[in-house]
PDB file of C-alpha atoms and ligand atoms in Angstrom:
ATOM      1  CA  MET A 201      -0.054  -0.071   0.136  1.00 84.00           C
ATOM      2  CA  LYS A 202       1.641   3.354  -1.104  1.00 93.00           C
ATOM      3  CA  ASN A 203       1.300   6.431   0.738  1.00 98.00           C
ATOM      4  CA  ILE A 204       0.850   9.673  -0.925  1.00 98.00           C
ATOM      5  CA  VAL A 205       1.022  13.060   0.175  1.00 98.00           C
ATOM      6  CA  ILE A 206      -0.196  15.852  -1.375  1.00 98.00           C
ATOM      7  CA  LEU A 207       0.880  19.654  -1.292  1.00 98.00           C
ATOM      8  CA  ILE A 208      -1.739  22.348  -2.030  1.00 98.00           C
ATOM      9  CA  SER A 209      -1.387  26.100  -1.718  1.00 98.00           C
ATOM     10  CA  GLY A 210      -5.203  26.843  -2.675  1.00 97.00           C
ATOM     11  CA  ARG A 211      -8.480  25.714  -3.904  1.00 97.00           C
ATOM     12  CA  GLY A 212      -6.798  21.975  -4.336  1.00 98.00           C
ATOM     13  CA  SER A 213      -9.344  20.869  -7.080  1.00 98.00           C
ATOM     14  CA  ASN A 214      -6.499  18.703  -8.333  1.00 98.00           C
ATOM     15  CA  MET A 215      -6.351  17.352  -5.148  1.00 98.00           C
ATOM     16  CA  GLN A 216      -9.827  16.486  -4.785  1.00 98.00           C
ATOM     17  CA  ALA A 217     -10.015  14.818  -8.085  1.00 98.00           C
ATOM     18  CA  ILE A 218      -7.312  12.559  -7.113  1.00 98.00           C
ATOM     19  CA  VAL A 219      -8.830  11.714  -3.951  1.00 98.00           C
ATOM     20  CA  ARG A 220     -11.964  11.003  -5.618  1.00 98.00           C
ATOM     21  CA  ALA A 221     -10.218   8.764  -8.119  1.00 98.00           C
ATOM     22  CA  ALA A 222      -8.293   6.900  -5.813  1.00 97.00           C
ATOM     23  CA  GLU A 223     -11.189   5.828  -3.486  1.00 96.00           C
ATOM     24  CA  ALA A 224     -13.718   5.274  -6.616  1.00 97.00           C
ATOM     25  CA  GLU A 225     -10.949   3.156  -8.594  1.00 96.00           C
ATOM     26  CA  ARG A 226      -9.915   1.508  -5.250  1.00 95.00           C
ATOM     27  CA  TRP A 227      -6.295   2.241  -5.780  1.00 95.00           C
ATOM     28  CA  PRO A 228      -3.772   0.345  -3.574  1.00 92.00           C
ATOM     29  CA  CYS A 229      -2.767   3.473  -1.715  1.00 95.00           C
ATOM     30  CA  ARG A 230      -3.603   6.040   1.026  1.00 97.00           C
ATOM     31  CA  ILE A 231      -3.765   9.663   0.946  1.00 98.00           C
ATOM     32  CA  ALA A 232      -1.836  10.045   3.968  1.00 98.00           C
ATOM     33  CA  ALA A 233      -1.855  13.699   4.179  1.00 98.00           C
ATOM     34  CA  VAL A 234      -2.941  17.099   2.388  1.00 98.00           C
ATOM     35  CA  ILE A 235      -0.123  19.910   3.632  1.00 98.00           C
ATOM     36  CA  SER A 236      -0.409  23.539   2.656  1.00 98.00           C
ATOM     37  CA  ASN A 237       1.684  26.297   3.261  1.00 98.00           C
ATOM     38  CA  ARG A 238      -1.263  28.627   3.925  1.00 97.00           C
ATOM     39  CA  ALA A 239      -3.640  28.052   6.539  1.00 97.00           C
ATOM     40  CA  ASP A 240      -6.327  29.436   4.501  1.00 97.00           C
ATOM     41  CA  ALA A 241      -6.020  27.029   1.553  1.00 98.00           C
ATOM     42  CA  GLU A 242      -9.748  25.933   0.825  1.00 98.00           C
ATOM     43  CA  GLY A 243      -8.611  22.581  -0.464  1.00 98.00           C
ATOM     44  CA  LEU A 244      -7.821  21.726   3.334  1.00 98.00           C
ATOM     45  CA  ALA A 245     -11.556  21.738   4.727  1.00 98.00           C
ATOM     46  CA  TYR A 246     -12.150  19.532   1.693  1.00 98.00           C
ATOM     47  CA  ALA A 247      -9.438  16.701   2.833  1.00 98.00           C
ATOM     48  CA  ALA A 248     -10.397  17.172   6.620  1.00 98.00           C
ATOM     49  CA  ALA A 249     -14.365  16.395   5.694  1.00 98.00           C
ATOM     50  CA  ARG A 250     -13.038  13.350   4.024  1.00 97.00           C
ATOM     51  CA  GLY A 251     -11.097  12.189   7.249  1.00 98.00           C
ATOM     52  CA  ILE A 252      -7.641  12.847   5.430  1.00 98.00           C
ATOM     53  CA  PRO A 253      -4.851  14.133   8.274  1.00 98.00           C
ATOM     54  CA  THR A 254      -4.145  18.133   7.086  1.00 98.00           C
ATOM     55  CA  ALA A 255      -1.097  20.039   8.195  1.00 98.00           C
ATOM     56  CA  VAL A 256      -0.211  23.532   7.603  1.00 98.00           C
ATOM     57  CA  VAL A 257       3.512  24.576   7.402  1.00 98.00           C
ATOM     58  CA  PRO A 258       3.053  28.230   6.748  1.00 97.00           C
ATOM     59  CA  SER A 259       5.813  29.575   4.578  1.00 91.00           C
ATOM     60  CA  LYS A 260       5.559  33.291   5.913  1.00 91.00           C
ATOM     61  CA  ALA A 261       6.679  32.124   9.440  1.00 94.00           C
ATOM     62  CA  TYR A 262      10.301  31.299   7.687  1.00 96.00           C
ATOM     63  CA  SER A 263      12.766  33.846   6.923  1.00 94.00           C
ATOM     64  CA  SER A 264      14.616  31.838   4.447  1.00 96.00           C
ATOM     65  CA  ARG A 265      13.807  29.092   1.784  1.00 95.00           C
ATOM     66  CA  ASP A 266      15.987  26.743   3.176  1.00 96.00           C
ATOM     67  CA  ASP A 267      14.195  26.825   6.591  1.00 97.00           C
ATOM     68  CA  PHE A 268      10.963  26.456   5.086  1.00 97.00           C
ATOM     69  CA  ASP A 269      11.837  23.633   2.978  1.00 97.00           C
ATOM     70  CA  ALA A 270      13.499  21.961   5.812  1.00 97.00           C
ATOM     71  CA  ALA A 271      10.556  22.307   7.795  1.00 98.00           C
ATOM     72  CA  LEU A 272       8.201  21.112   5.245  1.00 98.00           C
ATOM     73  CA  ARG A 273      10.703  17.964   4.511  1.00 98.00           C
ATOM     74  CA  GLN A 274      10.137  17.298   8.396  1.00 98.00           C
ATOM     75  CA  GLU A 275       6.370  17.424   8.135  1.00 98.00           C
ATOM     76  CA  ILE A 276       6.031  15.436   4.881  1.00 98.00           C
ATOM     77  CA  ASP A 277       8.254  12.623   5.895  1.00 98.00           C
ATOM     78  CA  GLY A 278       6.335  12.081   9.022  1.00 98.00           C
ATOM     79  CA  PHE A 279       3.600  10.407   6.718  1.00 98.00           C
ATOM     80  CA  GLN A 280       6.576   8.143   5.375  1.00 98.00           C
ATOM     81  CA  PRO A 281       5.294   9.045   1.686  1.00 98.00           C
ATOM     82  CA  ASP A 282       6.050   7.037  -1.227  1.00 98.00           C
ATOM     83  CA  LEU A 283       4.982   9.723  -3.499  1.00 98.00           C
ATOM     84  CA  VAL A 284       4.702  13.561  -2.922  1.00 98.00           C
ATOM     85  CA  VAL A 285       2.007  15.103  -5.355  1.00 98.00           C
ATOM     86  CA  LEU A 286       2.192  19.133  -5.768  1.00 98.00           C
ATOM     87  CA  ALA A 287      -1.354  20.077  -6.931  1.00 98.00           C
ATOM     88  CA  GLY A 288      -1.374  23.686  -7.321  1.00 97.00           C
ATOM     89  CA  PHE A 289       1.477  24.042  -4.588  1.00 97.00           C
ATOM     90  CA  MET A 290       2.836  27.872  -5.337  1.00 94.00           C
ATOM     91  CA  ARG A 291       6.383  27.733  -3.972  1.00 93.00           C
ATOM     92  CA  ILE A 292       9.630  27.073  -5.418  1.00 91.00           C
ATOM     93  CA  LEU A 293      11.563  24.280  -3.662  1.00 95.00           C
ATOM     94  CA  THR A 294      15.143  24.291  -3.046  1.00 96.00           C
ATOM     95  CA  PRO A 295      17.375  21.920  -5.158  1.00 96.00           C
ATOM     96  CA  PRO A 296      18.113  19.402  -1.785  1.00 97.00           C
ATOM     97  CA  PHE A 297      14.229  19.376  -1.234  1.00 97.00           C
ATOM     98  CA  VAL A 298      13.726  18.377  -4.736  1.00 97.00           C
ATOM     99  CA  GLU A 299      16.747  15.890  -4.464  1.00 97.00           C
ATOM    100  CA  HIS A 300      15.324  14.147  -1.451  1.00 98.00           C
ATOM    101  CA  TYR A 301      12.219  13.295  -3.279  1.00 98.00           C
ATOM    102  CA  SER A 302      13.905  12.426  -6.540  1.00 97.00           C
ATOM    103  CA  GLY A 303      11.896  10.355  -8.649  1.00 97.00           C
ATOM    104  CA  ARG A 304       9.084  10.356  -6.388  1.00 98.00           C
ATOM    105  CA  MET A 305       7.645  14.059  -6.610  1.00 98.00           C
ATOM    106  CA  LEU A 306       5.025  14.775  -9.256  1.00 98.00           C
ATOM    107  CA  ASN A 307       3.848  18.278 -10.385  1.00 98.00           C
ATOM    108  CA  ILE A 308       0.943  19.313 -12.688  1.00 98.00           C
ATOM    109  CA  HIS A 309       1.879  22.486 -15.026  1.00 98.00           C
ATOM    110  CA  PRO A 310      -0.968  24.267 -16.885  1.00 98.00           C
ATOM    111  CA  SER A 311       0.697  24.077 -20.263  1.00 98.00           C
ATOM    112  CA  LEU A 312       2.214  22.059 -22.934  1.00 98.00           C
ATOM    113  CA  LEU A 313       5.520  21.829 -21.415  1.00 98.00           C
ATOM    114  CA  PRO A 314       8.271  23.193 -22.452  1.00 97.00           C
ATOM    115  CA  SER A 315       6.155  25.578 -23.718  1.00 98.00           C
ATOM    116  CA  PHE A 316       5.336  28.511 -20.823  1.00 98.00           C
ATOM    117  CA  PRO A 317       7.065  27.504 -17.649  1.00 97.00           C
ATOM    118  CA  GLY A 318       6.653  29.830 -14.888  1.00 96.00           C
ATOM    119  CA  LEU A 319       3.194  31.892 -13.822  1.00 96.00           C
ATOM    120  CA  ALA A 320       0.473  32.986 -16.248  1.00 98.00           C
ATOM    121  CA  THR A 321       0.684  30.201 -18.432  1.00 98.00           C
ATOM    122  CA  HIS A 322      -3.034  30.936 -20.004  1.00 98.00           C
ATOM    123  CA  ARG A 323      -1.948  34.364 -20.587  1.00 98.00           C
ATOM    124  CA  GLN A 324       1.341  33.536 -22.113  1.00 98.00           C
ATOM    125  CA  ALA A 325      -0.437  30.929 -24.476  1.00 98.00           C
ATOM    126  CA  LEU A 326      -3.053  33.900 -25.660  1.00 98.00           C
ATOM    127  CA  ALA A 327      -0.274  36.240 -26.221  1.00 98.00           C
ATOM    128  CA  ALA A 328       1.916  33.795 -28.374  1.00 98.00           C
ATOM    129  CA  GLY A 329      -1.205  33.184 -30.384  1.00 98.00           C
ATOM    130  CA  VAL A 330      -0.920  29.055 -30.235  1.00 98.00           C
ATOM    131  CA  LYS A 331      -3.758  27.293 -31.236  1.00 98.00           C
ATOM    132  CA  VAL A 332      -3.177  24.299 -29.172  1.00 98.00           C
ATOM    133  CA  HIS A 333      -2.475  24.674 -25.245  1.00 98.00           C
ATOM    134  CA  GLY A 334      -3.022  22.004 -22.336  1.00 98.00           C
ATOM    135  CA  ALA A 335      -1.351  20.831 -19.139  1.00 98.00           C
ATOM    136  CA  THR A 336       1.666  18.511 -18.275  1.00 98.00           C
ATOM    137  CA  VAL A 337       2.192  15.857 -15.154  1.00 98.00           C
ATOM    138  CA  HIS A 338       5.891  15.455 -14.586  1.00 98.00           C
ATOM    139  CA  PHE A 339       8.394  14.397 -12.173  1.00 98.00           C
ATOM    140  CA  VAL A 340       9.995  17.336 -10.321  1.00 98.00           C
ATOM    141  CA  THR A 341      13.642  18.196 -10.938  1.00 96.00           C
ATOM    142  CA  ALA A 342      15.222  21.122  -9.816  1.00 92.00           C
ATOM    143  CA  GLU A 343      14.839  23.182 -13.000  1.00 91.00           C
ATOM    144  CA  LEU A 344      11.572  24.836 -12.416  1.00 90.00           C
ATOM    145  CA  ASP A 345       8.629  23.534 -14.699  1.00 91.00           C
ATOM    146  CA  HIS A 346      11.193  20.986 -15.977  1.00 92.00           C
ATOM    147  CA  GLY A 347      11.373  17.189 -15.512  1.00 96.00           C
ATOM    148  CA  PRO A 348      10.288  14.071 -17.258  1.00 98.00           C
ATOM    149  CA  VAL A 349       6.785  14.236 -18.727  1.00 98.00           C
ATOM    150  CA  VAL A 350       4.625  11.553 -17.419  1.00 98.00           C
ATOM    151  CA  ALA A 351       1.217  12.586 -19.249  1.00 98.00           C
ATOM    152  CA  GLN A 352      -0.041  15.473 -21.233  1.00 98.00           C
ATOM    153  CA  ALA A 353      -3.475  16.696 -22.538  1.00 98.00           C
ATOM    154  CA  ALA A 354      -4.011  19.332 -25.465  1.00 98.00           C
ATOM    155  CA  VAL A 355      -7.130  21.838 -25.992  1.00 98.00           C
ATOM    156  CA  PRO A 356      -7.756  24.046 -28.393  1.00 98.00           C
ATOM    157  CA  VAL A 357      -7.451  27.971 -28.067  1.00 98.00           C
ATOM    158  CA  LEU A 358     -10.940  29.310 -29.301  1.00 98.00           C
ATOM    159  CA  PRO A 359     -11.553  32.498 -31.329  1.00 97.00           C
ATOM    160  CA  GLY A 360     -12.388  34.905 -28.216  1.00 97.00           C
ATOM    161  CA  ASP A 361     -11.130  32.912 -25.541  1.00 98.00           C
ATOM    162  CA  SER A 362      -9.997  34.951 -22.176  1.00 98.00           C
ATOM    163  CA  GLU A 363      -7.486  33.709 -19.813  1.00 98.00           C
ATOM    164  CA  GLU A 364     -10.484  32.238 -17.393  1.00 98.00           C
ATOM    165  CA  SER A 365     -12.029  30.342 -20.202  1.00 98.00           C
ATOM    166  CA  LEU A 366      -8.878  29.066 -21.479  1.00 98.00           C
ATOM    167  CA  ALA A 367      -7.991  28.189 -17.812  1.00 98.00           C
ATOM    168  CA  GLU A 368     -11.202  26.145 -17.315  1.00 98.00           C
ATOM    169  CA  ARG A 369     -10.883  24.566 -20.448  1.00 98.00           C
ATOM    170  CA  VAL A 370      -7.490  23.247 -19.430  1.00 98.00           C
ATOM    171  CA  LEU A 371      -8.315  22.451 -15.829  1.00 98.00           C
ATOM    172  CA  ALA A 372     -10.748  20.045 -16.814  1.00 98.00           C
ATOM    173  CA  GLU A 373      -8.171  18.014 -18.671  1.00 98.00           C
ATOM    174  CA  GLU A 374      -5.894  18.667 -15.484  1.00 98.00           C
ATOM    175  CA  HIS A 375      -8.367  16.753 -13.410  1.00 98.00           C
ATOM    176  CA  ARG A 376      -8.497  13.866 -15.898  1.00 98.00           C
ATOM    177  CA  ILE A 377      -4.907  13.615 -16.472  1.00 98.00           C
ATOM    178  CA  TYR A 378      -3.339  14.108 -13.224  1.00 98.00           C
ATOM    179  CA  PRO A 379      -5.197  11.157 -11.271  1.00 98.00           C
ATOM    180  CA  LEU A 380      -4.297   9.069 -14.347  1.00 97.00           C
ATOM    181  CA  ALA A 381      -0.483   9.511 -14.050  1.00 98.00           C
ATOM    182  CA  VAL A 382      -0.639   9.254 -10.092  1.00 98.00           C
ATOM    183  CA  ARG A 383      -2.506   5.970 -10.569  1.00 97.00           C
ATOM    184  CA  TRP A 384       0.036   4.990 -13.198  1.00 97.00           C
ATOM    185  CA  PHE A 385       2.781   5.549 -10.300  1.00 97.00           C
ATOM    186  CA  VAL A 386       0.858   3.892  -7.555  1.00 96.00           C
ATOM    187  CA  GLU A 387       0.825   0.723  -9.810  1.00 94.00           C
ATOM    188  CA  ARG A 388       4.376   1.007 -10.447  1.00 94.00           C
ATOM    189  CA  ARG A 389       3.865   1.526 -14.516  1.00 95.00           C
ATOM    190  CA  LEU A 390       6.363   4.465 -14.747  1.00 97.00           C
ATOM    191  CA  ARG A 391       9.792   4.244 -15.607  1.00 97.00           C
ATOM    192  CA  ILE A 392      12.226   6.927 -16.282  1.00 96.00           C
ATOM    193  CA  ASP A 393      15.044   6.200 -18.628  1.00 96.00           C
ATOM    194  CA  GLN A 394      17.529   8.924 -19.720  1.00 95.00           C
ATOM    195  CA  GLY A 395      14.972  11.685 -18.579  1.00 95.00           C
ATOM    196  CA  VAL A 396      12.127   9.856 -20.768  1.00 97.00           C
ATOM    197  CA  VAL A 397       9.189   8.542 -18.840  1.00 97.00           C
ATOM    198  CA  HIS A 398       7.963   4.930 -20.077  1.00 97.00           C
ATOM    199  CA  ILE A 399       4.486   3.719 -19.090  1.00 96.00           C
ATOM    200  CA  ASP A 400       4.307  -0.076 -19.028  1.00 92.00           C
ATOM    201  CA  HIS A 401       1.015  -1.458 -20.364  1.00 78.00           C
ATOM    202  CA  PRO A 402      -0.785  -3.480 -19.186  1.00 63.00           C
ATOM    203  CA  ALA A 403      -0.583  -2.928 -15.350  1.00 54.00           C
ATOM    204  CA  ALA A 404       1.423  -5.593 -14.098  1.00 55.00           C
ATOM    205  CA  PRO A 405      -0.550  -7.031 -11.079  1.00 60.00           C
ATOM    206  CA  LEU A 406       0.414  -6.172  -7.820  1.00 59.00           C
ATOM    207  CA  PRO A 407       1.778  -8.849  -5.709  1.00 62.00           C
ATOM    208  CA  GLU A 408      -0.504 -10.045  -3.237  1.00 62.00           C
ATOM    209  CA  THR A 409       2.032  -8.975  -0.361  1.00 61.00           C
ATOM    210  CA  GLU A 410       2.109  -5.376  -1.681  1.00 57.00           C
ATOM    211  CA  ARG A 411      -1.667  -5.123  -1.892  1.00 56.00           C
ATOM    212  CA  ASN A 412      -2.323  -6.021   1.812  1.00 53.00           C
ATOM    213  CA  ARG A 413       0.547  -3.915   3.225  1.00 53.00           C
TER     214      ARG A 413
HETATM  215  C1  GRF B 766      -3.501  24.358 -11.397  1.00 52.03           C
HETATM  216  O1  GRF B 766      -4.516  24.998 -12.895  1.00 52.03           O
HETATM  217  C2  GRF B 766      -2.314  23.924 -11.350  1.00 52.03           C
HETATM  218  O2  GRF B 766      -2.038  23.281 -12.541  1.00 52.03           O
HETATM  219  C3  GRF B 766      -1.493  24.997 -11.448  1.00 52.03           C
HETATM  220  O3  GRF B 766      -2.539  25.944 -10.588  1.00 52.03           O
HETATM  221  C4  GRF B 766      -3.845  25.585 -10.518  1.00 52.03           C
HETATM  222  C5  GRF B 766      -4.151  25.030  -9.018  1.00 52.03           C
HETATM  223  O4  GRF B 766      -5.406  24.691  -8.995  1.00 52.03           O
HETATM  224  N1  GRF B 766      -0.407  24.837 -10.667  1.00 52.03           N
HETATM  225  P1  GRF B 766      -6.164  23.424  -7.825  1.00 52.03           P
HETATM  226  O5  GRF B 766      -5.638  24.195  -6.617  1.00 52.03           O
HETATM  227  O6  GRF B 766      -5.644  22.322  -7.841  1.00 52.03           O
HETATM  228  O7  GRF B 766      -7.801  23.810  -7.855  1.00 52.03           O
END
């Protein structure tokens, strides 16, 4: 049984999509905790209502990135995670933190990486005039919004789109591909070879011992 810790900073709709899918599809995993760097993150209430342990490590309380990352790491590791899922977690993480979770930390980014890393991706896409946009789930590496790609989904950019309408179309796809990617990880189907993720198919059945752990 794998332990998953999900980090959020706000609404947490991706976290909710993962929690719902894990429950509905009976993944062999436990959502061990939802942790936020903001006490007012709306997603915390949803997690608590589902009986998932929640914690807050307030980024504002730490004067340096290193100190915050150290405190966050301690909180996360208390839940013995096999996988850390960044779901709208709006913090840039230090290289030692990223290294500690190497190969076991996923992020979702609202663009078709490597296009439009960073913030305001929908604005960037509209300004560039691209005709397709989308979302990417990737393993986290020290370079922001880079790292081996696990899953992507594309949406059309339509005439008259605003940042909001485009964000809404992309978010619907995020809610589809993020649970899928996490499920693949839980099912041990992901292999990274020279920076490229290979997805084993079909899923190898989990050994009985692993199912019951
Ligand atoms: C998502 O679009 C995610 O890709 C981005 O921030 C948004 C978070 O939404 N990084 P939510 O908190 O999961 O609802």
